[in-house]
PDB file of C-alpha atoms and ligand atoms in Angstrom:
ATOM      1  CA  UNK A   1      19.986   2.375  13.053  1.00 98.00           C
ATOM      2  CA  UNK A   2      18.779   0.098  15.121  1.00 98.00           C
ATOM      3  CA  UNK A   3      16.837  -3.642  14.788  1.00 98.00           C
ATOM      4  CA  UNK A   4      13.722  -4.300  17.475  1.00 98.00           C
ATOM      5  CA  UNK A   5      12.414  -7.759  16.797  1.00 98.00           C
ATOM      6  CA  UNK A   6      10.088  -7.976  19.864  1.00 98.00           C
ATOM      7  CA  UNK A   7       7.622  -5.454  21.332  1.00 98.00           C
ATOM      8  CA  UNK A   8       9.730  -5.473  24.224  1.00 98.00           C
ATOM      9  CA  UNK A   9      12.936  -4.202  22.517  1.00 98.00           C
ATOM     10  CA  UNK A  10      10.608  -1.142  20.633  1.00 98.00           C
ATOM     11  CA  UNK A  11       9.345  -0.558  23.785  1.00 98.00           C
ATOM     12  CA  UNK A  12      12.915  -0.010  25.393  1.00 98.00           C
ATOM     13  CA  UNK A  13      14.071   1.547  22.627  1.00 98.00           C
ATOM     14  CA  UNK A  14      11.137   4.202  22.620  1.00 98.00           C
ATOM     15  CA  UNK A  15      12.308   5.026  26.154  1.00 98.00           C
ATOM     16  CA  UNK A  16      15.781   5.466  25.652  1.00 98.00           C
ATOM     17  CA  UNK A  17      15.346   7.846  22.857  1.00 98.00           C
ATOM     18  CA  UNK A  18      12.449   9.890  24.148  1.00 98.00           C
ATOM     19  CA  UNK A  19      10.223   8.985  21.505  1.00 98.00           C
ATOM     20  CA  UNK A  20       6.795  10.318  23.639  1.00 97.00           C
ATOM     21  CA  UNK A  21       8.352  13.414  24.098  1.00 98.00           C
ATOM     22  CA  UNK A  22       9.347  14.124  20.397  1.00 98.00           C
ATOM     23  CA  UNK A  23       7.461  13.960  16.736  1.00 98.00           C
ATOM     24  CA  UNK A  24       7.696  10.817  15.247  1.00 99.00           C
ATOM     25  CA  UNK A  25       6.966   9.232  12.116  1.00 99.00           C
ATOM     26  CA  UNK A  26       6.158   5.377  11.102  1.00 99.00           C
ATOM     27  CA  UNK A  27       6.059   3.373   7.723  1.00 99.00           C
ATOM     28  CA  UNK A  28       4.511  -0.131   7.870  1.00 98.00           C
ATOM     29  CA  UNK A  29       6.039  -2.026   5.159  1.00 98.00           C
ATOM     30  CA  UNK A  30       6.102  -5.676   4.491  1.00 98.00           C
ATOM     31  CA  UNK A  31       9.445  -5.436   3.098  1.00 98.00           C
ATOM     32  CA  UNK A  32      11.530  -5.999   0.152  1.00 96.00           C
ATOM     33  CA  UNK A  33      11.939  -2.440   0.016  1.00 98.00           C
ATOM     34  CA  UNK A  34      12.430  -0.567  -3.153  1.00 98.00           C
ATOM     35  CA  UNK A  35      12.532   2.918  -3.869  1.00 98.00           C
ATOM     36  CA  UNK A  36       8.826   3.597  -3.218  1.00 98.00           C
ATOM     37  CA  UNK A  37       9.109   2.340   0.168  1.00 98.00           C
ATOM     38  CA  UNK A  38      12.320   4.660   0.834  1.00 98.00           C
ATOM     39  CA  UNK A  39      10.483   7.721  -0.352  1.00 98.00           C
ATOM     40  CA  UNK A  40       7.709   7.357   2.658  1.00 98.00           C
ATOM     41  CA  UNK A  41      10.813   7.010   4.595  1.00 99.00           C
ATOM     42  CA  UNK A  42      12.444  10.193   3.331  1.00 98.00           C
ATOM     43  CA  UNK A  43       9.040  12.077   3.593  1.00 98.00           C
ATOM     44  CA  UNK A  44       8.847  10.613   7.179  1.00 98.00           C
ATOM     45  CA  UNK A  45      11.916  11.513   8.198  1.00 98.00           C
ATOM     46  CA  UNK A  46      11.320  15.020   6.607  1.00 98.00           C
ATOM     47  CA  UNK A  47       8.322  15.385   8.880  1.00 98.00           C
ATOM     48  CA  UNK A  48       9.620  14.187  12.376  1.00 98.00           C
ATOM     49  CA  UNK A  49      12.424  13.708  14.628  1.00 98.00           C
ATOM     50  CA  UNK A  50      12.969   9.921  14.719  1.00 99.00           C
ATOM     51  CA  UNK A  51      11.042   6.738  11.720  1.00 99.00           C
ATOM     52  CA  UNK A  52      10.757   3.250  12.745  1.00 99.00           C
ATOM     53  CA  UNK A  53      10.049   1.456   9.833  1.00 99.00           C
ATOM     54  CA  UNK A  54       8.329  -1.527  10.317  1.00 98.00           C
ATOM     55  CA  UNK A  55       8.934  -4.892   8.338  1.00 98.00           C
ATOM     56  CA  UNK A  56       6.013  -7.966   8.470  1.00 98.00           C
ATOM     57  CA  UNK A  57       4.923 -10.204   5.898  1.00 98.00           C
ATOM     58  CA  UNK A  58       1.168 -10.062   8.059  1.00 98.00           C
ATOM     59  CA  UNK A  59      -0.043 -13.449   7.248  1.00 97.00           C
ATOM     60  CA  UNK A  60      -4.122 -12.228   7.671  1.00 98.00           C
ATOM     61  CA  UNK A  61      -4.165  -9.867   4.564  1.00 97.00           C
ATOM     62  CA  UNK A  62      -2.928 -12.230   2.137  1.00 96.00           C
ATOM     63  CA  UNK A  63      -6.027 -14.505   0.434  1.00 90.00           C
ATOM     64  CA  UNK A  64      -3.850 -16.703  -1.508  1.00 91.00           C
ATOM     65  CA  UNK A  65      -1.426 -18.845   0.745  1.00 93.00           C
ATOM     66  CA  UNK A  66       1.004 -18.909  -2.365  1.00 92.00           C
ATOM     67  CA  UNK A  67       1.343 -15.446  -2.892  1.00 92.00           C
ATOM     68  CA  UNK A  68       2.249 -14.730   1.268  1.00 96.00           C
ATOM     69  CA  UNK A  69       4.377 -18.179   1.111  1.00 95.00           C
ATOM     70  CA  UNK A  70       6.105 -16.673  -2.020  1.00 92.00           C
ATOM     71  CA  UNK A  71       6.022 -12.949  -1.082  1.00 94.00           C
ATOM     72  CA  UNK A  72       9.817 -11.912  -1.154  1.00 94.00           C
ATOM     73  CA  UNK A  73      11.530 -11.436   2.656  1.00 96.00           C
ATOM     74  CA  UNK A  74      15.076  -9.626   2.039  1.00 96.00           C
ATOM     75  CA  UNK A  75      15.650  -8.404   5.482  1.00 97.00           C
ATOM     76  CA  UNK A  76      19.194  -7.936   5.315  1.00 96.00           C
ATOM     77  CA  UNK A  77      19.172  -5.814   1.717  1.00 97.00           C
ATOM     78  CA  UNK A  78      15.929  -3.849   4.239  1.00 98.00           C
ATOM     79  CA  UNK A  79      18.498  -2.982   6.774  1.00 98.00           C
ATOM     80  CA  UNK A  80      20.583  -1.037   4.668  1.00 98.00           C
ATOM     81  CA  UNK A  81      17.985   0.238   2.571  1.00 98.00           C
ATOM     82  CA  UNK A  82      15.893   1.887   5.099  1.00 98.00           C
ATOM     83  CA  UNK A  83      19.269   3.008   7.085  1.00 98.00           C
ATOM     84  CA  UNK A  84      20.123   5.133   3.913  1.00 98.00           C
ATOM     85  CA  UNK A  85      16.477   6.832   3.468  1.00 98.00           C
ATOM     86  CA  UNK A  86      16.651   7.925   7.080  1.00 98.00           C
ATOM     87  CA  UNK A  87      15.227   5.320   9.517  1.00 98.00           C
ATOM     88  CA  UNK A  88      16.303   5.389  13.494  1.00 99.00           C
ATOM     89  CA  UNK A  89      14.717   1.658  13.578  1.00 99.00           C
ATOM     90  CA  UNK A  90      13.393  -1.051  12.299  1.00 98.00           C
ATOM     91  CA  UNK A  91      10.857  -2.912  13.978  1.00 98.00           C
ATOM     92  CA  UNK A  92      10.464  -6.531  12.768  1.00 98.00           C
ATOM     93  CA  UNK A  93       8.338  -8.498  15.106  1.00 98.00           C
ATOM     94  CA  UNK A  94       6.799 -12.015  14.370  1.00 98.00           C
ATOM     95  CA  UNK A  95       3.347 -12.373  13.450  1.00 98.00           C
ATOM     96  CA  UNK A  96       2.708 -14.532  16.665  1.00 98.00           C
ATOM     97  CA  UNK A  97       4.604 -11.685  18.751  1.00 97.00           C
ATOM     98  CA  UNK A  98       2.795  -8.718  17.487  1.00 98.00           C
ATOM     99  CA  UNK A  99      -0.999 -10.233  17.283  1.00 98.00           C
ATOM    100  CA  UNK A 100      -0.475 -11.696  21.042  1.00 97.00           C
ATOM    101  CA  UNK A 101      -0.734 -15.469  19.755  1.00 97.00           C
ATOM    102  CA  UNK A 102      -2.089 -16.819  16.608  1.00 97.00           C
ATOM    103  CA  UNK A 103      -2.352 -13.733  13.609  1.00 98.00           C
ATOM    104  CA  UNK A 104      -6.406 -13.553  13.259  1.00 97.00           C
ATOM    105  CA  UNK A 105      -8.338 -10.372  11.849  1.00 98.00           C
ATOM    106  CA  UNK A 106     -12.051  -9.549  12.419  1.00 98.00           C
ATOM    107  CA  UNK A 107     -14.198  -8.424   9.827  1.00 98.00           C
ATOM    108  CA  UNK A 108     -14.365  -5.002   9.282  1.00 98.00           C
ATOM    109  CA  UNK A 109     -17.277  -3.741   7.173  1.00 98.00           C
ATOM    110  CA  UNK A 110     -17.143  -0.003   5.546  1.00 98.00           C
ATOM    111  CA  UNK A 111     -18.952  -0.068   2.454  1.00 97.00           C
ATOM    112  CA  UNK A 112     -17.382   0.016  -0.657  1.00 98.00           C
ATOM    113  CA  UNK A 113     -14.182   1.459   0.560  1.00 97.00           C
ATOM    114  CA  UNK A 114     -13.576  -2.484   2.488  1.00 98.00           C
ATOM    115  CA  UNK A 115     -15.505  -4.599  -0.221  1.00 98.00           C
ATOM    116  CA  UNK A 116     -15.340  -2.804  -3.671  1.00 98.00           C
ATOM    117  CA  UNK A 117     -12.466  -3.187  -5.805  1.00 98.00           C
ATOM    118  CA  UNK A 118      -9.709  -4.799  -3.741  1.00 98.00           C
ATOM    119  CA  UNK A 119     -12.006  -5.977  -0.755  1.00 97.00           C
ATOM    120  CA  UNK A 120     -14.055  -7.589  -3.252  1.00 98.00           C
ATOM    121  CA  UNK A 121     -11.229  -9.523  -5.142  1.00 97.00           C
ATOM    122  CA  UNK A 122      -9.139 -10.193  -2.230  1.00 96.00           C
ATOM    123  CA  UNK A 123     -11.682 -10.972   0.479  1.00 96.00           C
ATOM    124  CA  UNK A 124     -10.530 -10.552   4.047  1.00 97.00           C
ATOM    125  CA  UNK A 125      -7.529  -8.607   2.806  1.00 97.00           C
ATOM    126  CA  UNK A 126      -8.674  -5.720   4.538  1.00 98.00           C
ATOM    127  CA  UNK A 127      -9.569  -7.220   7.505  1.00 98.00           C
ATOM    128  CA  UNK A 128      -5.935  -8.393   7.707  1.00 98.00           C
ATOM    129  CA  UNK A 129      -5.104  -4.866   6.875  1.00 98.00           C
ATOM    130  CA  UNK A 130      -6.855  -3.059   9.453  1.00 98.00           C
ATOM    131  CA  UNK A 131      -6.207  -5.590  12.575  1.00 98.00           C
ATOM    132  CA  UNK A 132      -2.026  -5.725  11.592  1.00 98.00           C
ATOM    133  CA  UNK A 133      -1.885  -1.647  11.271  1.00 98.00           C
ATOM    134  CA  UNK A 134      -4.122  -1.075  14.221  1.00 98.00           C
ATOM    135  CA  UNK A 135      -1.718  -3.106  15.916  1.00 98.00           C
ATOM    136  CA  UNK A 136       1.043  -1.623  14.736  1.00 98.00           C
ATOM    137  CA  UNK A 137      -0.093   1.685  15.861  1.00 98.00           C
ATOM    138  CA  UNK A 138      -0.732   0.946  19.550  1.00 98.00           C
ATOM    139  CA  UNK A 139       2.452  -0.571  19.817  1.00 98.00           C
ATOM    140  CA  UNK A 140       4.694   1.970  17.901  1.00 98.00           C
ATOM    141  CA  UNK A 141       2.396   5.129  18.783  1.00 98.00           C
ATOM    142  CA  UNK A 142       3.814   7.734  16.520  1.00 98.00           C
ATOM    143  CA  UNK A 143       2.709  11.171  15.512  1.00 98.00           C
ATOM    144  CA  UNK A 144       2.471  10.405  11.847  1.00 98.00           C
ATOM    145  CA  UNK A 145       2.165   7.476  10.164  1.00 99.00           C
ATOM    146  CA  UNK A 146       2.852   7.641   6.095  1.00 99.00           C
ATOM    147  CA  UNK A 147       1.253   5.586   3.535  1.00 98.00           C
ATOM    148  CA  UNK A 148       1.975   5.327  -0.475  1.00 98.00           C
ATOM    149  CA  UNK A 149      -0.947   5.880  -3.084  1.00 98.00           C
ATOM    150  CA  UNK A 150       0.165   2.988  -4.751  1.00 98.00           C
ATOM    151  CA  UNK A 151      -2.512   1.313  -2.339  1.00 98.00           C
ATOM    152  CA  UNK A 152      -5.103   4.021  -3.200  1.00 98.00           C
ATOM    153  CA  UNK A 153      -7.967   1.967  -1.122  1.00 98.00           C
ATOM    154  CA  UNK A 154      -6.112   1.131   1.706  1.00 98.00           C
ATOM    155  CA  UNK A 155      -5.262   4.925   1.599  1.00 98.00           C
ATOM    156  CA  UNK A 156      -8.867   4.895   2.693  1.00 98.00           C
ATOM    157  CA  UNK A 157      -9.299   2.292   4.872  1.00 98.00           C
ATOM    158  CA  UNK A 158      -6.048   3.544   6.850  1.00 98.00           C
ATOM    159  CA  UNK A 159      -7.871   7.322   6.976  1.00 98.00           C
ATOM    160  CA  UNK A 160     -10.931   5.795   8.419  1.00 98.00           C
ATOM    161  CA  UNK A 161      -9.076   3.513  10.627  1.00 98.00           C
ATOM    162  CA  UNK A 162      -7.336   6.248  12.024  1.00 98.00           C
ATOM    163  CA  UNK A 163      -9.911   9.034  12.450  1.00 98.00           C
ATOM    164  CA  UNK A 164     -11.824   6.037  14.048  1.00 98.00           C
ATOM    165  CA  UNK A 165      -9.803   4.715  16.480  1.00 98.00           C
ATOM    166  CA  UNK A 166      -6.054   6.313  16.993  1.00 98.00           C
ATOM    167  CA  UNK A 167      -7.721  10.523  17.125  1.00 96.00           C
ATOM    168  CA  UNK A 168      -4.541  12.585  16.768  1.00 96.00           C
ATOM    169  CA  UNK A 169      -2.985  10.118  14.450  1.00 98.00           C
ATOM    170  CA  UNK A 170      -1.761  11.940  11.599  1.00 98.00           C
ATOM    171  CA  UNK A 171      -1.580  10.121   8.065  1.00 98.00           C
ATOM    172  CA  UNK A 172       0.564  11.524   5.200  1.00 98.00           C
ATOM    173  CA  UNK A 173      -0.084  10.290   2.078  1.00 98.00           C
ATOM    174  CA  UNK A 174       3.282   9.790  -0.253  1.00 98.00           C
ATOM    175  CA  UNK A 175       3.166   9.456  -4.105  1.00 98.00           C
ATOM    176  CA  UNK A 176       3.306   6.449  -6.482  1.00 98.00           C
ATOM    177  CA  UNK A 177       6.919   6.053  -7.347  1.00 98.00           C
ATOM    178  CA  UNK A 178       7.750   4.166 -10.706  1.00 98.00           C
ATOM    179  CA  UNK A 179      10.563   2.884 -12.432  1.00 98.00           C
ATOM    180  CA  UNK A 180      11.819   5.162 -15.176  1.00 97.00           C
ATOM    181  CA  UNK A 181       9.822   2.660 -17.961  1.00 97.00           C
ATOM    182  CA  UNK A 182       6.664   3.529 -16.080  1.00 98.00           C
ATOM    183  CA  UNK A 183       5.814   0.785 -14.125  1.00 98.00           C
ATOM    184  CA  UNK A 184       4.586   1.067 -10.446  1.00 98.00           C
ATOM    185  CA  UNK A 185       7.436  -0.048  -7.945  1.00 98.00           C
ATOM    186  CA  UNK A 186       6.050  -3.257  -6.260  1.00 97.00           C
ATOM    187  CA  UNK A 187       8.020  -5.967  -4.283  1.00 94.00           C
ATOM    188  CA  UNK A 188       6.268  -8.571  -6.164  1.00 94.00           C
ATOM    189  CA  UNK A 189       7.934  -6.918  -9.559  1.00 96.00           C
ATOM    190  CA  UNK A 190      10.842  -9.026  -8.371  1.00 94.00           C
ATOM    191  CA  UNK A 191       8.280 -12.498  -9.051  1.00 94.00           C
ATOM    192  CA  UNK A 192       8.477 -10.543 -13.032  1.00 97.00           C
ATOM    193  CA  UNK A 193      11.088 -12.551 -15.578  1.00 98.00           C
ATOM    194  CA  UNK A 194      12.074  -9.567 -17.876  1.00 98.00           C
ATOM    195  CA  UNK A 195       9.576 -10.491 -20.754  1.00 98.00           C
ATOM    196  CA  UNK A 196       6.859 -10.042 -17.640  1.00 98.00           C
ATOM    197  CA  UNK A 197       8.375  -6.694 -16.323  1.00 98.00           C
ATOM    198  CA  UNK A 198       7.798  -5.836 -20.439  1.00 98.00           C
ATOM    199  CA  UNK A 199       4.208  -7.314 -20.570  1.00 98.00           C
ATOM    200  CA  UNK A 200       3.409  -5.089 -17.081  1.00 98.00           C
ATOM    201  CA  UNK A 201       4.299  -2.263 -18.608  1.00 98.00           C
ATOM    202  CA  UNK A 202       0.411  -2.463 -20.634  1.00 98.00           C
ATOM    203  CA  UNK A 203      -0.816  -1.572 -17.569  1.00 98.00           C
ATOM    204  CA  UNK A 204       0.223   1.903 -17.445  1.00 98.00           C
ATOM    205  CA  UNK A 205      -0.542   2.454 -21.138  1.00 98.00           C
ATOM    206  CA  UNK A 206      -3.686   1.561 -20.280  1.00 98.00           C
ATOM    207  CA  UNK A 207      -4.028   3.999 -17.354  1.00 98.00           C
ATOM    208  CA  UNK A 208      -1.861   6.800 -19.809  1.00 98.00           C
ATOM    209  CA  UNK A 209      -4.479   6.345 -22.247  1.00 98.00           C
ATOM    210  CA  UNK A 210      -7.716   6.739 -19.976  1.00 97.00           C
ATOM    211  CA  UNK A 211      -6.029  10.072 -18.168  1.00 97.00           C
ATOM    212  CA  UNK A 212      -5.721  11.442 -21.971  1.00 96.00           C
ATOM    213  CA  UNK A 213      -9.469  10.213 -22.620  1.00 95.00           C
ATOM    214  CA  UNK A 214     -10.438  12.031 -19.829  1.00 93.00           C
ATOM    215  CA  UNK A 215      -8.784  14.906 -20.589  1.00 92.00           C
ATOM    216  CA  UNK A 216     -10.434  14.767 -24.127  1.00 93.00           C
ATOM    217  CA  UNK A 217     -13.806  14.871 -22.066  1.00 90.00           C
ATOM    218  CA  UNK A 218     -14.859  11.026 -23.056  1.00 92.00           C
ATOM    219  CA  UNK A 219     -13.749   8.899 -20.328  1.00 94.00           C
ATOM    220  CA  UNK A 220     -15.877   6.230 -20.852  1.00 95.00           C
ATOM    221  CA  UNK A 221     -14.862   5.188 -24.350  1.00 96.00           C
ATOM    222  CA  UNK A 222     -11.278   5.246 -23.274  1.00 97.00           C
ATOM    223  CA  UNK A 223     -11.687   2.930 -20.573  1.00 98.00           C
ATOM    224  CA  UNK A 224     -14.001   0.690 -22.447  1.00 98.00           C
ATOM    225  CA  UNK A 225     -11.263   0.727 -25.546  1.00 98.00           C
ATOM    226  CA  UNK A 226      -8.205   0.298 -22.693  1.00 98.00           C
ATOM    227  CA  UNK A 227     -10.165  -2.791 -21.135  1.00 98.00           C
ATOM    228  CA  UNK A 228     -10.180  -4.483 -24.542  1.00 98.00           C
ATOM    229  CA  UNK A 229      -6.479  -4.040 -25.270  1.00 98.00           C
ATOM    230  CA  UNK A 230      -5.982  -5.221 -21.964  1.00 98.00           C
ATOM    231  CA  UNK A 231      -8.582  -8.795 -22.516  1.00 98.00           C
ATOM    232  CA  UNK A 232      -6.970  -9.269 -26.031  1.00 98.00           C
ATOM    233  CA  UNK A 233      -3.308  -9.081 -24.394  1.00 98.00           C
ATOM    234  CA  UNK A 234      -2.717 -12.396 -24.099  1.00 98.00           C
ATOM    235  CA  UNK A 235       0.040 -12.106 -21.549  1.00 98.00           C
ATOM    236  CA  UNK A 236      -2.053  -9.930 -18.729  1.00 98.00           C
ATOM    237  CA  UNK A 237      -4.874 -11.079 -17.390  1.00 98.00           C
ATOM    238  CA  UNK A 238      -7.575  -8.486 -16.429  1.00 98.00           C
ATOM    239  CA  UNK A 239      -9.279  -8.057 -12.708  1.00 98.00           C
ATOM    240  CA  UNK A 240     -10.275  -4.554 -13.776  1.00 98.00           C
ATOM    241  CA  UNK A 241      -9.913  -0.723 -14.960  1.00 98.00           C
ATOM    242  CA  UNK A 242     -12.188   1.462 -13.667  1.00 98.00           C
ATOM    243  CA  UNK A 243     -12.646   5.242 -12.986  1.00 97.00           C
ATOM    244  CA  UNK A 244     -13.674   5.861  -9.282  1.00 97.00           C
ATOM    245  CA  UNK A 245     -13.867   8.432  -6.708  1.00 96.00           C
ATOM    246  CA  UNK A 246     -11.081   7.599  -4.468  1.00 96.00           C
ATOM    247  CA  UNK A 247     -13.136   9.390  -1.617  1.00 93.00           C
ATOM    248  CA  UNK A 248     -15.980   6.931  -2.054  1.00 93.00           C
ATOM    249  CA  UNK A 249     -14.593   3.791  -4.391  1.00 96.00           C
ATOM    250  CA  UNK A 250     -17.886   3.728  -5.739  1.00 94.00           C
ATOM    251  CA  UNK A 251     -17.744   4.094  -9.496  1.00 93.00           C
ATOM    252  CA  UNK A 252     -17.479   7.760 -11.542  1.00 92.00           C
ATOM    253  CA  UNK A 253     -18.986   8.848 -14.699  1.00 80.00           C
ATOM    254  CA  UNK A 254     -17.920  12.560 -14.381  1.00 80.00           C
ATOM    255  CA  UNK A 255     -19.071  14.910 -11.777  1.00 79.00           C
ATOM    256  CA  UNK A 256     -18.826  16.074  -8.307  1.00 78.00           C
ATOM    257  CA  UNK A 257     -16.887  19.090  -7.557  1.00 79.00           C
ATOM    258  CA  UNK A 258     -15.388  17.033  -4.447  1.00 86.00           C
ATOM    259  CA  UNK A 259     -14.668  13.934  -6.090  1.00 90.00           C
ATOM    260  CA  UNK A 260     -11.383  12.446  -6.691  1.00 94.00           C
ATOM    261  CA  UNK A 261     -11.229  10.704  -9.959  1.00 96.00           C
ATOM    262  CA  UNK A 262      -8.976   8.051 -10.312  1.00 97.00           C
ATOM    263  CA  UNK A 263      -8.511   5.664 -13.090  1.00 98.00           C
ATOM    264  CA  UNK A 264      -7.504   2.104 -10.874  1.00 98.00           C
ATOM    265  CA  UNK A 265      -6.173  -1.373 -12.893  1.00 98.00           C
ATOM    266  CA  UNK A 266      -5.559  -4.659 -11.377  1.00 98.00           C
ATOM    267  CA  UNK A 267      -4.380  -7.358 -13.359  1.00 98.00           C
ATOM    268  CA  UNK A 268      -1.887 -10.781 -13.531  1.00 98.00           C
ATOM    269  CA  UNK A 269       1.328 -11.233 -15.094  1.00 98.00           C
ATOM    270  CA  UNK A 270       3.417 -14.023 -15.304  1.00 98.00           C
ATOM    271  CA  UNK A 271       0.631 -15.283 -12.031  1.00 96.00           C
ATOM    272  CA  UNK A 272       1.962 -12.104 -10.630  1.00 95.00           C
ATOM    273  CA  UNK A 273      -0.868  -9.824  -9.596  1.00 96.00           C
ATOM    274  CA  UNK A 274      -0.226  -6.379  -9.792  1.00 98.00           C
ATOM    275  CA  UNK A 275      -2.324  -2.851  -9.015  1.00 98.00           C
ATOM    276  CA  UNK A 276      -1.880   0.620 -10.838  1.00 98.00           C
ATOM    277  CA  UNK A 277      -3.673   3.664 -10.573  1.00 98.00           C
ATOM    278  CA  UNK A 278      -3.383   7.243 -11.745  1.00 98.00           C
ATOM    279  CA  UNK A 279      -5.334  10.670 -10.635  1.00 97.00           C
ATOM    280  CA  UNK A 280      -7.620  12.133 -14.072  1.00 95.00           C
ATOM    281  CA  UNK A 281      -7.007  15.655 -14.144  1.00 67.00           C
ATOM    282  CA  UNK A 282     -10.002  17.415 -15.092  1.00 55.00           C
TER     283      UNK A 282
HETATM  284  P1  LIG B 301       4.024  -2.854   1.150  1.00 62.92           P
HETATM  285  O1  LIG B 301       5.399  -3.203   1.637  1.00 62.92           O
HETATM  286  O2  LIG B 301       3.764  -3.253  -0.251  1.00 62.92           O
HETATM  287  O3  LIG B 301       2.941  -3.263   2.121  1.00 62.92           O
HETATM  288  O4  LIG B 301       3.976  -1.267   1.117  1.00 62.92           O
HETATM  289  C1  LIG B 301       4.298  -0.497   2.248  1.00 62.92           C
HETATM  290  C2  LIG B 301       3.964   0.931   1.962  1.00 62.92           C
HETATM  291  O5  LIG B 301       4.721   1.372   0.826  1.00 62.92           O
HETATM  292  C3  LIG B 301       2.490   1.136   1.593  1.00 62.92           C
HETATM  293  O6  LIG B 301       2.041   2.348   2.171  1.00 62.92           O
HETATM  294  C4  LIG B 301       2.535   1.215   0.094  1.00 62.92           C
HETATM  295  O7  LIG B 301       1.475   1.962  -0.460  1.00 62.92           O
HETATM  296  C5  LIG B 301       3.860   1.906  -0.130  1.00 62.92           C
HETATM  297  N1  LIG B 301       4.351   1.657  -1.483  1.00 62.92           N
HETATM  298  C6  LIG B 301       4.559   0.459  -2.085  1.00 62.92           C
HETATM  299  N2  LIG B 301       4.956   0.632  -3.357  1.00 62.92           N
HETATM  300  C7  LIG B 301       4.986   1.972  -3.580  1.00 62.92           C
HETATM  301  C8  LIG B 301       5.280   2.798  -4.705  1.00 62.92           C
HETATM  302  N3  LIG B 301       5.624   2.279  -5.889  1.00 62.92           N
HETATM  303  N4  LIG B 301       5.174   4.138  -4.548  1.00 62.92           N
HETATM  304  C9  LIG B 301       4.808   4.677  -3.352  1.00 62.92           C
HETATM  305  N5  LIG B 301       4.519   3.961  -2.272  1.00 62.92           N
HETATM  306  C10 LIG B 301       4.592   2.631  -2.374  1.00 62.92           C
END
């Protein structure tokens, strides 16, 4: 496996392996990969002939200039990592290298799939989003491109973004992987003391307890009950838990033979902000 940090070396790289010619797949990371990241990488790998993985703290989707200046960067540990799961390359350009100069984003405005939910508690984050991946796909120009449903909405941005603008783009969507206790993978779990990773763990409860409440055909009551645990839990500190259709992120009350029902939590821990979600089976 190899290590491109400059457009230039991807770019000879590409050539000397044929990449136009064959099916290729690319996961964007940001790094400090953990076992989520590694099974896009797998299902990548499973789906194509060569994977460049790329690694880039993108400075224009983070809102809070302590969370990107304290956002872990293990590059070395990423190596090895994304070597094992099956990657031909990693491509780990600076910010400044990739955007052409100074990392800037443009507002992008799709409803409530940019400015519900995340877009409206992180504002500009998918802005950032959008301009870094959009980049990122000119430059690496793969068949498929895979993406993890931890980030249900940008799931949905990345769709759009892709039917709109990069037409014959494929996107596979990979799983939520957890640890065995239940909590979502996330590089920022690694911000968590152990009493934090245990105070997390609420959040899935929470999400447990509204798939059963759906299932029991009274989805409301069980997310209204689950927000309250989560509010009188004095170690977590609520953004939301909601039931939406992932299609839309607009809100869902039951309904819709083509809706996707999710129930979707973000939250702080330990000043560690953290996102969840799980599908409600019918
Ligand atoms: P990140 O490095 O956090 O930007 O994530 C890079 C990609 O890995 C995104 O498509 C994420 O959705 C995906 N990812 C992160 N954590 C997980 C997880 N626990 N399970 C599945 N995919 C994940």
């Amino acid at each position: 496996m190899v290590l491109l940090q400059s457009l230039d070396a991807l770019t000879q790289w590409q050539a000397s392996m044929g990449w136009h010619e064959k099916v290729t797949g690319f996961v964007p990371t940001m790094g400090a990969l953990h076992e989520g990241h590694a099974s896009l990488i797998r299902l990548a790998k499973s789906q194509s002939e060569l994977v460049v993985v790329s690694i880039l703290v993108n400075p224009t989707q983070f809102n809070d200039a302590q969370d990107f200046e304290t956002y872990p960067r293990t590059l070395e540990g990423d190596m090895d990592k994304a070597q094992e799961a099956g990657a031909d390359a990693v491509f780990a350009p600076s910010a400044e290298a990739l955007y052409g100069g100074k990392p800037q984003a443009t507002a992008v405005h799709w409803g409530p799939l940019t400015h519900a939910y995340e877009g409206a508690r992180r504002p500009g984050h998918f802005d950032g989003v959008v301009a870094v991946v959009d980049l990122l796909f000119q430059a690496v120009h793969p068949t498929l491109a895979v993406f993890g449903e931890k980030d249900l909405q940008q799931v949905g941005v990345i769709e759009k973004l892709a039917k709109d603008r990069h037409p014959g783009l494929k996107v596979v969507v990979a799983p939520l992987v957890r640890e065995p206790s239940g909590l979502a993978m996330s590089s920022r779990n690694a911000r968590l003391s152990a009493q934090g990773v245990s105070s997390a763990l609420a959040l899935h409860q929470a999400l447990l307890a509204v798939q059963r409440g759906a299932m029991d055909g009274d989805v409301g009551r069980a997310v209204q009950a689950q927000r309250e645990a989560l509010r009188a839990n004095p170690a977590v500190t609520l953004e939301y838990l909601d039931v939406l259709d992932a299609l839309t992120f607009e809100p869902w009350s039951g309904g819709g033979q083509e809706a996707r029902p999710y129930v979707v939590v973000a939250a702080e821990v330990e000043g560690v902000r953290l996102i969840d979600n799980m599908p409600l089976k019918a």
